[in-house]
Each structure stands twice: as C-alpha cells, then as structure tokens.
Short mmCIF file of C-alpha atoms and ligand atoms in Angstrom, two decimals:
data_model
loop_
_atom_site.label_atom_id
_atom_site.label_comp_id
_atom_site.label_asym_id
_atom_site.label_seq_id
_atom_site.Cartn_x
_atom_site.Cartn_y
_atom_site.Cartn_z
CA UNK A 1 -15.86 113.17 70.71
CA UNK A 2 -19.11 112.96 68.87
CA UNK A 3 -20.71 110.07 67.00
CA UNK A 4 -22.50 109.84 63.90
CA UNK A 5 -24.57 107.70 62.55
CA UNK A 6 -23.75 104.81 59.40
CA UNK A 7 -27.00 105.90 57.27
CA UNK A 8 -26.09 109.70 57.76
CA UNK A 9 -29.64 110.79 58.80
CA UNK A 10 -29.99 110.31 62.92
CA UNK A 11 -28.53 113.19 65.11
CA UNK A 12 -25.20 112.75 66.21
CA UNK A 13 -24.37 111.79 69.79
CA UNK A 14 -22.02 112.20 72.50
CA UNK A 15 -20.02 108.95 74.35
CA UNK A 16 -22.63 108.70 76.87
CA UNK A 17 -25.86 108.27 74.66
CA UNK A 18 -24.50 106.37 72.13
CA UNK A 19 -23.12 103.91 75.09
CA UNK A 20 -27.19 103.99 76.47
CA UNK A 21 -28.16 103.71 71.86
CA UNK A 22 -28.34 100.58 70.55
CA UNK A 23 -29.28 101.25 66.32
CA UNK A 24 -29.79 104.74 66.01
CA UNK A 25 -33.08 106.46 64.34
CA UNK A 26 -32.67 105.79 60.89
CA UNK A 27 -31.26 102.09 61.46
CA UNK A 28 -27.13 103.13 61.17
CA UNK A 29 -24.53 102.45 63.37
CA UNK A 30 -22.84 104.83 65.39
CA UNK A 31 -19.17 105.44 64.37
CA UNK A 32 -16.54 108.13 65.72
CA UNK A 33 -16.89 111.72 63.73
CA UNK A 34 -13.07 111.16 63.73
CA UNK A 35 -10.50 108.40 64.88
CA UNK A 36 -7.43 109.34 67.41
CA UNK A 37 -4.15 109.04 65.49
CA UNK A 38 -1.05 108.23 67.55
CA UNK A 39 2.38 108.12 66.18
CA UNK A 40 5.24 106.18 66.80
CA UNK A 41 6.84 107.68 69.29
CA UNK A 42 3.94 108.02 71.67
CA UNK A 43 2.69 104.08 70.89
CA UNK A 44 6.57 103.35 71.77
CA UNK A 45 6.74 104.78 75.06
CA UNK A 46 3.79 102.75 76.21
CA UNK A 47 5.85 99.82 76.21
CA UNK A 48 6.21 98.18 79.59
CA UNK A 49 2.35 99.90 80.84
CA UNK A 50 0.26 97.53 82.83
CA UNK A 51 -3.18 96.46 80.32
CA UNK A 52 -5.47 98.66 81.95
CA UNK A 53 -2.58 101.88 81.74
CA UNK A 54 -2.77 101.09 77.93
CA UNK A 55 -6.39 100.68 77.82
CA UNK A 56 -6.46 104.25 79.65
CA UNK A 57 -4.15 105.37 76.59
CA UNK A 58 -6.14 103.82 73.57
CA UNK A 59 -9.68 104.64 74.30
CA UNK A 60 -9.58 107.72 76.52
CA UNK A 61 -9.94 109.96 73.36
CA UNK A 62 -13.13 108.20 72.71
CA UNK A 63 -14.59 108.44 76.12
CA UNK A 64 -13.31 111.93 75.94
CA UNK A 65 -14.59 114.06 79.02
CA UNK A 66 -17.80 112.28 79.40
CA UNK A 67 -15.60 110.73 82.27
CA UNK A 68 -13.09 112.11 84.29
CA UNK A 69 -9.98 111.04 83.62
CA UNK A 70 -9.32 109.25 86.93
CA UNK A 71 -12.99 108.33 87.61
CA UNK A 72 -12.14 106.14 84.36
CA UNK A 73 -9.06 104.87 85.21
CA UNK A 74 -10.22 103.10 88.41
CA UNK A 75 -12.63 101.36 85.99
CA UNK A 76 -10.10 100.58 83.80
CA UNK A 77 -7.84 98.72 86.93
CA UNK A 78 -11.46 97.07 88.28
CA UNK A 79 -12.22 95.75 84.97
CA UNK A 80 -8.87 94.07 83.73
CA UNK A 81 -8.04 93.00 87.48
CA UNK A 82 -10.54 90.19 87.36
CA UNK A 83 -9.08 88.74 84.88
CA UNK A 84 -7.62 85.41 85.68
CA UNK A 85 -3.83 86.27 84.34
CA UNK A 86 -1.42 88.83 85.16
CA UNK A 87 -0.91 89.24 81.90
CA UNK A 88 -4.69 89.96 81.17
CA UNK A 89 -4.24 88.70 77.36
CA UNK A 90 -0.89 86.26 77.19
CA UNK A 91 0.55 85.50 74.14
CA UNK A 92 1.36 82.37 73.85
CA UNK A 93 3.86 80.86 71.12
CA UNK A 94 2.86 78.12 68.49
CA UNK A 95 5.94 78.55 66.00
CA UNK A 96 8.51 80.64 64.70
CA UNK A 97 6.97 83.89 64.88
CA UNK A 98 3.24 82.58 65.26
CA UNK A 99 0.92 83.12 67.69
CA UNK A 100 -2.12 83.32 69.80
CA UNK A 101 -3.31 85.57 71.77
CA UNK A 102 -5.18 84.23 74.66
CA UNK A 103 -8.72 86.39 75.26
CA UNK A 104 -10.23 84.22 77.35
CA UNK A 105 -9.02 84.51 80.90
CA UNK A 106 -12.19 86.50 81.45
CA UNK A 107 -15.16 85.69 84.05
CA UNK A 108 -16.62 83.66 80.93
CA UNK A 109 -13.88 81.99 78.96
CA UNK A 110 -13.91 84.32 76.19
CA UNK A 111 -12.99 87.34 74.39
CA UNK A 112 -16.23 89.14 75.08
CA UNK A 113 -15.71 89.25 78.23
CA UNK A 114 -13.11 92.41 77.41
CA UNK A 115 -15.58 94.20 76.46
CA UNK A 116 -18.93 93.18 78.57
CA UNK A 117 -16.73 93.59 81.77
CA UNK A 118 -16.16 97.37 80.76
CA UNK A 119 -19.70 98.07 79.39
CA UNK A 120 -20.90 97.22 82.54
CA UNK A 121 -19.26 99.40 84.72
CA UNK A 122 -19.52 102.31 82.29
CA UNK A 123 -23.61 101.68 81.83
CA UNK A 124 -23.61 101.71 85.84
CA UNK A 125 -21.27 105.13 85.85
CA UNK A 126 -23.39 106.70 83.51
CA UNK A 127 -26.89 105.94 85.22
CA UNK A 128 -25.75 106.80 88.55
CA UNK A 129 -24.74 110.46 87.34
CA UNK A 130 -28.14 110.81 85.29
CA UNK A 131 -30.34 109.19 88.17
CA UNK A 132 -32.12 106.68 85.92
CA UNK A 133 -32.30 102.98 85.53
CA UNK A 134 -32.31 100.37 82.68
CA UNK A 135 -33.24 96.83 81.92
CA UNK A 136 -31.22 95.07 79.48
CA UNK A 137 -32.91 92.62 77.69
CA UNK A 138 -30.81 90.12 75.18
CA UNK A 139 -31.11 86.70 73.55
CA UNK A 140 -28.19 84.10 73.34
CA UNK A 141 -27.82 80.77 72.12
CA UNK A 142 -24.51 80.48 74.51
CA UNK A 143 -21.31 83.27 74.98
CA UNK A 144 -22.79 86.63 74.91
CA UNK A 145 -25.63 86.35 77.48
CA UNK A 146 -23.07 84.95 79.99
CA UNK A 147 -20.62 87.89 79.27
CA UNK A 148 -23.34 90.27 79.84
CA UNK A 149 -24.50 88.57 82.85
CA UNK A 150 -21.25 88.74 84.47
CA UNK A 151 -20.71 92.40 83.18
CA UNK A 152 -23.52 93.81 85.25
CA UNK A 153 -23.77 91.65 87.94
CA UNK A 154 -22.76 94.75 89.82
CA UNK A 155 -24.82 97.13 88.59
CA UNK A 156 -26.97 99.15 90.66
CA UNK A 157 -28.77 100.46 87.93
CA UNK A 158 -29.18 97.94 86.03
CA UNK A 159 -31.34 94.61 85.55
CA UNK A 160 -30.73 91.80 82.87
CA UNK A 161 -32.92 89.35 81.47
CA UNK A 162 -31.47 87.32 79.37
CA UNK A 163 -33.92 84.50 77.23
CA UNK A 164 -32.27 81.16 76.02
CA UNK A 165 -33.94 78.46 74.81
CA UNK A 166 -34.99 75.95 77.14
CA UNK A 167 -32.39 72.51 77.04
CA UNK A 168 -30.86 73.75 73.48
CA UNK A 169 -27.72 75.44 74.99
CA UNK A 170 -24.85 73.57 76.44
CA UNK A 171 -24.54 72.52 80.26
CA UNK A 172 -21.67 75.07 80.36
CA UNK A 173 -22.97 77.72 79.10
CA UNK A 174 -25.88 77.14 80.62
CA UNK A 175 -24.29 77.28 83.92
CA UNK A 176 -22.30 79.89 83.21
CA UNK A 177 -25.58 82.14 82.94
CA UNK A 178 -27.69 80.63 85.64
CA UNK A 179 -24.95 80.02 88.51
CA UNK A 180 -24.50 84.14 88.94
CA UNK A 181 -26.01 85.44 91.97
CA UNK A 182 -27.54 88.89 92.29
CA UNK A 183 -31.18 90.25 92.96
CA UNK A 184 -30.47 92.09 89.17
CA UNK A 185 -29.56 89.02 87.25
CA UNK A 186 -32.51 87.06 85.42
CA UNK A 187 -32.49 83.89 83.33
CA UNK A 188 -35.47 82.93 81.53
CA UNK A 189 -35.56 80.05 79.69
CA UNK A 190 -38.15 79.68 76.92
CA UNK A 191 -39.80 76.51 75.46
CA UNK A 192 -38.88 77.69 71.83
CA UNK A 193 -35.61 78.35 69.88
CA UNK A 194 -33.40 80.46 69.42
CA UNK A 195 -35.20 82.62 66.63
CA UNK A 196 -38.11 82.83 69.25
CA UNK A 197 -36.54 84.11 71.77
CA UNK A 198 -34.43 87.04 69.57
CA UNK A 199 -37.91 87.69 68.28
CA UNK A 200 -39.27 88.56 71.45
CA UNK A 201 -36.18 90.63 72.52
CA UNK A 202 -36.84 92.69 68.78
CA UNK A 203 -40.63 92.78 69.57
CA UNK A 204 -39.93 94.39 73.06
CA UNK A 205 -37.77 96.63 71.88
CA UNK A 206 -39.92 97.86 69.00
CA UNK A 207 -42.86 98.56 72.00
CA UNK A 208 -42.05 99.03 74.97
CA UNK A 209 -44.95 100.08 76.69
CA UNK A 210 -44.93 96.89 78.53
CA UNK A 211 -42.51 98.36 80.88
CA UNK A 212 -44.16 101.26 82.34
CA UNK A 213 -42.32 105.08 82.25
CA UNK A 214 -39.96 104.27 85.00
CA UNK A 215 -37.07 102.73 83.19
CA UNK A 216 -36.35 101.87 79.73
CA UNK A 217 -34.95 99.14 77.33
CA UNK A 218 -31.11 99.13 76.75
CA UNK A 219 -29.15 96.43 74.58
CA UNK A 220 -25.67 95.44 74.84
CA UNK A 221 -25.36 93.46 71.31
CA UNK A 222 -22.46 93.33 69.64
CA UNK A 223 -23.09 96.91 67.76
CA UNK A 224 -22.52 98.84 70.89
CA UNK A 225 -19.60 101.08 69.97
CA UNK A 226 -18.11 100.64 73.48
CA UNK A 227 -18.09 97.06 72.92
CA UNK A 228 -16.24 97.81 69.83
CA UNK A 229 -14.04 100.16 71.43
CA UNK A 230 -12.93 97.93 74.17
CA UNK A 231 -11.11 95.69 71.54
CA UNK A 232 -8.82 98.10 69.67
CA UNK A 233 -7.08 97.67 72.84
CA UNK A 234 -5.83 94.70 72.76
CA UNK A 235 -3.75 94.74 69.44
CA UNK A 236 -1.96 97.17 70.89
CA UNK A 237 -1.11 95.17 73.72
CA UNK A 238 0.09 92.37 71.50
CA UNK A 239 2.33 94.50 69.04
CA UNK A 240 3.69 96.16 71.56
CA UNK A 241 4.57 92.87 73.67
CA UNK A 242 6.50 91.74 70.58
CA UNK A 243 8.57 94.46 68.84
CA UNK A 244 5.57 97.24 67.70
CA UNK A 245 5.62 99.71 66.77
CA UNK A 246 8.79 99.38 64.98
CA UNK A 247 7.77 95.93 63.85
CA UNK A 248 4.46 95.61 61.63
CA UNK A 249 2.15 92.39 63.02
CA UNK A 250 -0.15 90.45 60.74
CA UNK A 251 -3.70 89.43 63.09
CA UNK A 252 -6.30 86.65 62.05
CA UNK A 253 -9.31 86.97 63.63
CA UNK A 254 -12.43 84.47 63.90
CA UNK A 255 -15.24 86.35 62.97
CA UNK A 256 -19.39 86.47 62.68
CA UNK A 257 -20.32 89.89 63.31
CA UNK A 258 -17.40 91.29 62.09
CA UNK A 259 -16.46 92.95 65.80
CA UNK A 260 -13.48 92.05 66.77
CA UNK A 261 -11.65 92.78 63.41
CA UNK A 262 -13.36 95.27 62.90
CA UNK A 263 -11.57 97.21 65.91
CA UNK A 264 -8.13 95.84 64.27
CA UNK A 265 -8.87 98.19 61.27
CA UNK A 266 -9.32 100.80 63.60
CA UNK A 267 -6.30 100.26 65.71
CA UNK A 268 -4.30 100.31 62.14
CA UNK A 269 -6.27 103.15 61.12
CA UNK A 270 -5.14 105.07 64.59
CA UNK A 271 -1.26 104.31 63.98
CA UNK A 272 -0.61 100.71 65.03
CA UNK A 273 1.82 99.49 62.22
CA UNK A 274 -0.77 96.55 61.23
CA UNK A 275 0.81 94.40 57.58
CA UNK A 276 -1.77 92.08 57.46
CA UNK A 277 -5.78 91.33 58.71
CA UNK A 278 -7.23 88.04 58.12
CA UNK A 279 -11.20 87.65 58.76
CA UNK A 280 -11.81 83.75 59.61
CA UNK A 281 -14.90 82.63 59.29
CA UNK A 282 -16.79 79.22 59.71
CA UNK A 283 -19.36 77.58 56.63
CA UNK A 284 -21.54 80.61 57.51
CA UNK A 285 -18.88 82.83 55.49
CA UNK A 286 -20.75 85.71 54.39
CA UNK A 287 -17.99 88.12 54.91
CA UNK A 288 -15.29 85.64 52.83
CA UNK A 289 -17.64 85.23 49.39
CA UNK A 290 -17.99 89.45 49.93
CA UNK A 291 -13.77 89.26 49.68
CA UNK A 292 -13.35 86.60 47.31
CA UNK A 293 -16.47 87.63 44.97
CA UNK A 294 -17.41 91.28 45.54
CA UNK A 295 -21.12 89.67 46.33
CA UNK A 296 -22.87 90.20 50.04
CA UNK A 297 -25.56 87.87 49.71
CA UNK A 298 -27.11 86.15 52.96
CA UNK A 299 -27.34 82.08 52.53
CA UNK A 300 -29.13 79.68 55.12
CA UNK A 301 -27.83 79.45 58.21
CA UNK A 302 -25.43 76.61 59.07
CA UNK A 303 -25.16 75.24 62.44
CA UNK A 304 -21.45 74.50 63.15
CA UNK A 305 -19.23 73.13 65.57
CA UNK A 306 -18.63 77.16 66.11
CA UNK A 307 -21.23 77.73 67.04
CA UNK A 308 -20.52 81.84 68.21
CA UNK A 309 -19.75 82.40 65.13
CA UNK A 310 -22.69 81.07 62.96
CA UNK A 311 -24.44 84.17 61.88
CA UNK A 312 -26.22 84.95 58.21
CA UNK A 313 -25.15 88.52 58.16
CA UNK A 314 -22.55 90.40 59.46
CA UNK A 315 -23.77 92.97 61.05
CA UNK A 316 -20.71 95.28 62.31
CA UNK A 317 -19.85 94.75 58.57
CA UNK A 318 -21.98 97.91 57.91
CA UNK A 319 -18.96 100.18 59.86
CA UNK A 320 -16.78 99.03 57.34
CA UNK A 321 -18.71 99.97 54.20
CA UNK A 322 -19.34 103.49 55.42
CA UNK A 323 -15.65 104.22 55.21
CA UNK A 324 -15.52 102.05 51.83
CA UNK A 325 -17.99 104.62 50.49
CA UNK A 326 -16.02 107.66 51.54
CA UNK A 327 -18.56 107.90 54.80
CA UNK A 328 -21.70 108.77 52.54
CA UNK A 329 -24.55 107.77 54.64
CA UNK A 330 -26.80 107.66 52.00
CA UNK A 331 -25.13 105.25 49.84
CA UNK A 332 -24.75 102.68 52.63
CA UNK A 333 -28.14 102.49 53.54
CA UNK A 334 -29.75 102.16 50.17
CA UNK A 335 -26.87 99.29 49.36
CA UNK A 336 -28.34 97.68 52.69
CA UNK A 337 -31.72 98.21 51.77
CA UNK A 338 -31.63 96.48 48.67
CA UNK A 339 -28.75 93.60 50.50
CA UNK A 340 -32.23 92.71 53.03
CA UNK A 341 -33.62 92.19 49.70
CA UNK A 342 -31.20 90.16 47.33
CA UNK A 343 -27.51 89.99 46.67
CA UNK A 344 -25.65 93.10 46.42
CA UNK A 345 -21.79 93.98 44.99
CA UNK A 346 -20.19 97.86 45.15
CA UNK A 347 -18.01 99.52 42.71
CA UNK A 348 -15.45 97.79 41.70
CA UNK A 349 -12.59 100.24 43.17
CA UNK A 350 -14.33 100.35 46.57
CA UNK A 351 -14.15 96.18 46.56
CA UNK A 352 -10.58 96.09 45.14
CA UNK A 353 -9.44 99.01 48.37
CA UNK A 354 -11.69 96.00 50.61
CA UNK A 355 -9.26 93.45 49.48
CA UNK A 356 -6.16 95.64 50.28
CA UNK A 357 -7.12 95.79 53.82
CA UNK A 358 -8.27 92.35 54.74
CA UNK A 359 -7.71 88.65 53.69
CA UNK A 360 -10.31 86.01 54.32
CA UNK A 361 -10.79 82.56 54.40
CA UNK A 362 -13.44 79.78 55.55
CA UNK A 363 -13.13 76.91 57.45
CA UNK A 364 -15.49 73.68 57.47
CA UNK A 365 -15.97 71.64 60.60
CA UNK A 366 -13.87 69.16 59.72
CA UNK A 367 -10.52 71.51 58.14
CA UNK A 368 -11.42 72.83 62.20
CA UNK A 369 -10.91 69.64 64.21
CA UNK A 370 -8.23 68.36 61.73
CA UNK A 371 -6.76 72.10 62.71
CA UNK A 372 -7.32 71.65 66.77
CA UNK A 373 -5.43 67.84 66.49
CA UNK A 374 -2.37 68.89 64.71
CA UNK A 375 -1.73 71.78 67.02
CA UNK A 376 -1.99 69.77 69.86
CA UNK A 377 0.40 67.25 68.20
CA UNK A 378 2.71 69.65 67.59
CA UNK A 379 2.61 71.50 70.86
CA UNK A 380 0.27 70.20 73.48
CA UNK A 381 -1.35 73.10 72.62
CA UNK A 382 -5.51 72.55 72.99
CA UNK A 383 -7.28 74.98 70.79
CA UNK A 384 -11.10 75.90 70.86
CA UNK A 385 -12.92 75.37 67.51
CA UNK A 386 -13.62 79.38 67.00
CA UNK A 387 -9.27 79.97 67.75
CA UNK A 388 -8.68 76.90 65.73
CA UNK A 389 -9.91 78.96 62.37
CA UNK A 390 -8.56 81.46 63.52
CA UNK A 391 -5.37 79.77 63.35
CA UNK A 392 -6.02 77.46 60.23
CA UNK A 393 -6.74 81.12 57.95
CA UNK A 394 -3.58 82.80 59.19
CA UNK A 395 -1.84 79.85 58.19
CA UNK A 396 -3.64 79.72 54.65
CA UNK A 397 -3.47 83.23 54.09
CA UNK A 398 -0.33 84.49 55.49
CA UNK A 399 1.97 86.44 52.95
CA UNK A 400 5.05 87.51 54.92
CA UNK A 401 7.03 84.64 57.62
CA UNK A 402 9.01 87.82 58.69
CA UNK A 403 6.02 89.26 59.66
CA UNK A 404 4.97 88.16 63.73
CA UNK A 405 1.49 86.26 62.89
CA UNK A 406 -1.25 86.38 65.66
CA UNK A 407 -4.45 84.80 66.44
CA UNK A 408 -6.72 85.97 68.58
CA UNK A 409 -7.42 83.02 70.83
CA UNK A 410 -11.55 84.36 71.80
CA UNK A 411 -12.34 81.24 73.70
CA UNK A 412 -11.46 78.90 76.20
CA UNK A 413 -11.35 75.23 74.84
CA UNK A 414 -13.17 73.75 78.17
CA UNK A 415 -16.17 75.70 76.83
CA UNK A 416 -16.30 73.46 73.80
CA UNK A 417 -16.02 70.08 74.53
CA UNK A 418 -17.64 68.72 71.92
CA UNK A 419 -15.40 69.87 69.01
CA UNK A 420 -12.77 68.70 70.69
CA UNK A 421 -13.70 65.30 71.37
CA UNK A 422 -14.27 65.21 67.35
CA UNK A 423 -11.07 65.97 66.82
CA UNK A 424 -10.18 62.70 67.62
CA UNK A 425 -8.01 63.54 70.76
CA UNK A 426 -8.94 61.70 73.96
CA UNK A 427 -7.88 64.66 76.33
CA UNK A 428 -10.76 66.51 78.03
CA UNK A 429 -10.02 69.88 78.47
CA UNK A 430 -10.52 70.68 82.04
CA UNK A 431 -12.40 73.69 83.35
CA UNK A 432 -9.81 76.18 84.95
CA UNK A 433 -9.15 76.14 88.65
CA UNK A 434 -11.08 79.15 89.10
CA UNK A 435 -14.26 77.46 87.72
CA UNK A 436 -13.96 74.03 88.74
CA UNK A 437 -17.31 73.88 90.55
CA UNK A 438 -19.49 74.83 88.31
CA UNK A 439 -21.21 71.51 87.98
CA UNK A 440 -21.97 72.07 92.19
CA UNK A 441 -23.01 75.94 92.11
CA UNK A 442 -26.81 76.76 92.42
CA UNK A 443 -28.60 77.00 89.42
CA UNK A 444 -30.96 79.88 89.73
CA UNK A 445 -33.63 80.41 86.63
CA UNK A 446 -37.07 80.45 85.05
CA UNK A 447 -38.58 78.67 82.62
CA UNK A 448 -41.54 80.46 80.42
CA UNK A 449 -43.96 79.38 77.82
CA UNK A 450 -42.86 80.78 74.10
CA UNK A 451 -45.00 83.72 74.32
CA UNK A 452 -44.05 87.23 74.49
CA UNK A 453 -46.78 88.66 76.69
CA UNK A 454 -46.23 86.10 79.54
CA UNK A 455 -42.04 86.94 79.37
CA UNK A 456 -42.80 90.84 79.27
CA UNK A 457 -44.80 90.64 82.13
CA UNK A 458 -42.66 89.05 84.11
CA UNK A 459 -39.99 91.31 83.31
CA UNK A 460 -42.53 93.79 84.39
CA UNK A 461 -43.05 92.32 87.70
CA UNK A 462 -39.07 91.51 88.60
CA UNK A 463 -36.98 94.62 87.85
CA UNK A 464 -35.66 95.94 90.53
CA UNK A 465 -38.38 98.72 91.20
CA UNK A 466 -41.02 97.74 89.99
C1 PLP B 1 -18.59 86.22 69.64
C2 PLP B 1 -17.50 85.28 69.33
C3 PLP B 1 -16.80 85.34 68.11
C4 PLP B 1 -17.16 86.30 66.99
O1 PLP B 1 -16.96 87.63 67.33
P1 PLP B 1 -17.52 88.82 66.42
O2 PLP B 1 -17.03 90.06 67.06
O3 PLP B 1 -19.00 88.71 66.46
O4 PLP B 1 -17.00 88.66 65.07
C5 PLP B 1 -15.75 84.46 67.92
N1 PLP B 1 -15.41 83.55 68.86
C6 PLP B 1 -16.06 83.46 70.04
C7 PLP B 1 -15.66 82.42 71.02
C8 PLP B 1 -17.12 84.33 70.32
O5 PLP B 1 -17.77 84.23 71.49
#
C-alpha cells in the first residue's frame, strides 16, 4: 500500500514512513493511494471474530507487508487485551434502536486510547527492525498526552515528553499523565498556557538541531494515518454486533479534528453499509457552519465544558476535501492557503455531494448538560459531555427510526466531573475499579519556566541515550 500526500506535491510513502511522518513536505496529509473494498459476504462471515481478529481483517490491507502477518496479529491481541471489557467496545442500549458505543474502557478513559495503544506498539516494531530511536514530543491541554503516554510506556525505542501547562489541566488528567512509571515517560509542566506550550512543540519541530544526530523528532497528533486507521475498526465492530452488513447503521460522532468520523467515511467507503453520519460538534463548530453554509471560516476559540473537542480548525478535515475535489492536490492546497487567510466556500456541487455524506449539528454547554440529565433520567445512564453531543445531534438529526442509531461514547464520564455536576445531578461518577487509586499513585513530573531553550535542553539531557 502506498500513501500520497493531500497537496499532491511530497513523494509518496510506504506504511512504515508515513507511520514515523507527521505533515509531509509540502504541508498535506497522507491518505491511502487506494482504499480496501470488502463486500458483503466477506464483512458477513466476520461475525462472531474476537475485536482484535476483526481489527486483523480491517486494517491489514493498509499495513500491507510492512508487517508480517502474524508479527501483527500478536499486536493486535496485546493491544485490545488491555482493555478493561471483554467486549473491548460494548454497546450499550439507550432506546429502541439507539445507542452508544462505549470507547472508553481504554488505559485512559477514552476513545483515543484505540488508537494510541496501537501506534505505540507499531512505532516500537518499526524502530526495532530499522535500529533507530525517536523522541516524541506533544502538547495537551488534557486526553491526548495521557493516551500517548500510556501508548509508549513500553517502548524501547521510544521517549515522550509531553508539555502541559502548569495547574491549568484537571487533577485527573493530570494524574493520568504524571502517575505512569517508566525511565521513557516525561512530563513537563510549563508556567504558560496552552498556546505556549504547542508553540514550543511547533518550534522544535521546525529546528531540531537541539537534539543532536542521534535520534529524531516524531509526533503522534491526531493526523497520523495509523491513528486514523485504528478507528475504521470499530464501526465495523458495531454493525456487525447488531445486524450489518445486511442492516445499514446511522453513527453520530463528537468531533474537533474531524478523526474519528472521518474513519466512518472510510469504513462506508470500504463496504460497510453506513445510511447515515452525523458530525457533532461543540460552540467551536467549524465543521457544522462548513455543512450548513458552504463557508470554512475559523472563529475565536471557545472554551467549553468539552473541552477535547474545542478546536478552531479542523484539521483531519483536509482528508475529506481531497476526495471532494476528485483527489487534485493542487486545488486543496491553494483552497487552504487562502482558508489560513479568510473564509473560504467550494463549488457548489462539491458542497451539495458534502451534505449527502454527512449531517451536522452543534451543541452549546447548556443543550449538553440538559442532554447528560435527561439520559440519566431516563436510564441511569451517566453520559460524558463530549458522548452527550454526540447523542443530542443523532437525536436532532436522525432521518430514519428503522435505521439502528449509534453514538460513539469517546469518553468516560469520571473524567469530567465538572459537566456533570452542572447538569444538575448530584451523582458523582466514580472512577472505575481499575483506577480507583489514582488520587494515592506517585506523581512523577517537572515543572519548567515558559521558555523553549530551557525545555529543549532538558529534553536533550533526559532521552534515553543521551
Ligand atoms: C479527541 C476527542 C474527541 C474528538 O476527536 P477528533 O478525532 O479529534 O474529532 C472527542 N471526544 C473526546 C473525549 C476526545 O478525547
């Protein structure tokens, strides 16, 4: 399988560098040179497979023979055994024919944790067969640096440094990144924001002379096509656990960077009968004026009580309009040339095919928590603030009740206290049994000054040989 690039001008790669690529040269994404396409028949008789047999299925075209087939495999049974549910993703019922899909019985809490657990394991793979090392260096304001750490905690070949700003992230997620053990895992904490901190990460990247020849930068944002990858998976998983293929399933999905939906268009696109897409977004709803008004046009940031969600622009959103433009490189970048610059629309056909594959809506804090209250009056059911759009859009945009309706559930309510407690519901969601001592494990992490040369030179000093 090769990969080519979204602005049609960088080589194109094989799996293993674009898994090591995070942009490539001339700023595109890397996409597939072609998708898998399974039919019917072969998507039924995966009924009954154990989540990492199907995972095998799905995404071994992909990987392709960069790994052997049973060297990837094992990885698959490692990754989706540590899992906290048989099941890996349960669905769990909310009414006649709705659901959610539960993604957060992960290490972390949350969906990403699907795809971080993998990347991981497939980053160490890969550097062990080409003898070299990398340092992965990422900014979070809360979910993704704790999926990451806990993705390569086992990496030989890999350390992480992940930068958050100093007492702005939540005691759990803080935790969650500080309490993981290993000689490769690094938290710095910087006296500055979250726009400082992703500044340094960019500035590093940009030059990264800092670290000597011995190893290199690597990033596992959430453009990393094996990230992407990961998550066509799982909508498999869930048609086929109720009726698919010979039933079509409508999916809502909470969405920033356009990832995870993203991989539901390719899952359709690959043969999964797929009726319906909904992209649920917070007040930071880029991606729902582009559906409702054919203009992409980035507006302030809002800070909301999703807070994994609150992005300007979408940037996974660029896939998308490479196929909307009949894959002509060209044409996508300069549109996202002039979108850095000022509002942007595309031809009207392109928009109106756009609106034939996905529905959209947005969701205010408050539609959120009134959303997260009535579920749990009608079922007992506690939803986290990101699932709880997910759930209010499907419900406001859903066209067919024949049709099996599923959220994807991407994060653990215990992780967001907050938003429930503003719900008005006096239950505290409790932590799971698995992670119930997270307020007692030791806390292990730095805290730097907000400036770049003092945090590169400390990553300088603490990889693992330097
Ligand atoms: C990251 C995240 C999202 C958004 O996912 P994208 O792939 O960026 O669209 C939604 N919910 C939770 C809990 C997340 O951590």
């Amino acid at each position: 399988m090769r990969y080519i690039s979204t602005r049609g001008e960088a080589p194109a790669l094989g799996f293993e560098d674009v898994l090591l690529t995070g942009l490539a040269t001339d700023g595109g994404l890397y996409v597939p040179e072609s998708l898998p396409h399974f039919s019917l028949e072969e998507i039924r008789s995966w009924r009954g497979l154990p989540y990492s047999e199907l995972a095998f299925k799905v995404m071994h075209p992909f990987v392709d023979d960069a790994i052997p087939a049973d060297d990837f495999r094992k990885m698959l049974d490692e990754t989706y055994s540590v899992f906290a549910h048989k099941a890996v993703a349960p669905l769990v019922q909310l009414d006649t024919n709705e659901w959610v899909m539960e993604l957060f019985r992960g290490p972390t809490l949350a969906f990403k944790d699907f795809a971080l657990q993998l990347l991981g394991r497939l980053l160490d793979y890969v550097l062990e067969k080409r003898k070299q090392h990398v340092v992965i260096m990422g900014a979070t304001s809360g979910d993704t640096g704790s999926a990451a750490i806990e993705g390569c905690r086992r990496c030989e070949h890999v350390d992480i440094f992940i930068l958050h700003p100093h007492q702005r992230v939540s005691e759990v997620q803080r935790r969650q990144m500080t309490t993981v053990q290993g000689d490769n895992i690094h938290n710095i904490a910087v006296r500055g924001n979250f726009d400082d901190c992703q500044r340094m990460v960019k500035e590093s990247f940009g030059n990264q002379s800092f670290l000597g020849a011995k190893t290199q930068l690597a990033a596992v944002n959430s453009i990393n096509w094996a990230r992407i990858m990961a998550q066509i998976v799982y909508y498999f998983h869930a048609s086929l656990a109720l009726g698919g293929p010979d039933r079509s399933m409508a999916f809502s999905v909470p969405t920033g960077n356009f990832g995870d939906i993203f991989a539901g268009y390719l899952a359709k696109k690959m043969g999964l009968p797929i009726s319906q897409l909904v992209i649920a977004t917070n007040r930071n709803d880029i991606l729902h004026r582009f559906m409702s008004g054919n203009k992409y046009e980035q507006h302030q940031l809002e800070h909301t009580l999703s807070p994994s969600m609150d992005i300007m622009v979408s940037s996974n959103f660029e896939r998308l309009l490479f196929d909307l433009h009949g894959r002509d490189g060209l044409a996508v970048k300069t549109l996202l040339e002039n979108a850095a610059k000022g509002p942007v629309s595309i031809e009207d056909y392109r928009w109106k095919h756009a609106r034939k594959l996905f529905d959209s809506d947005a969701v205010d804090d408050k539609t959120t928590c009134d959303t997260i209250r009535e579920i749990y009056e009608q079922n007992e059911y506690l939803l986290d603030p990101h699932t709880a759009i997910g759930v209010r859009a499907a419900r406001n945009c859903r066209r067919d009740p024949a049709v099996p309706m599923i959220t994807l559930g991407t994060a653990h309510p215990a992780k967001f206290p907050d938003a429930v407690a503003e719900s008005g519901l006096t239950v505290e969601p409790p932590l799971p049994a698995h992670m119930a001592d997270l307020f007692e494990r030791e806390e292990r992490y730095t805290v730097l000054d907000n400036d770049i040369s003092g945090v590169q030179e400390f990553i300088a000093k603490h990889w693992k040989n330097a």
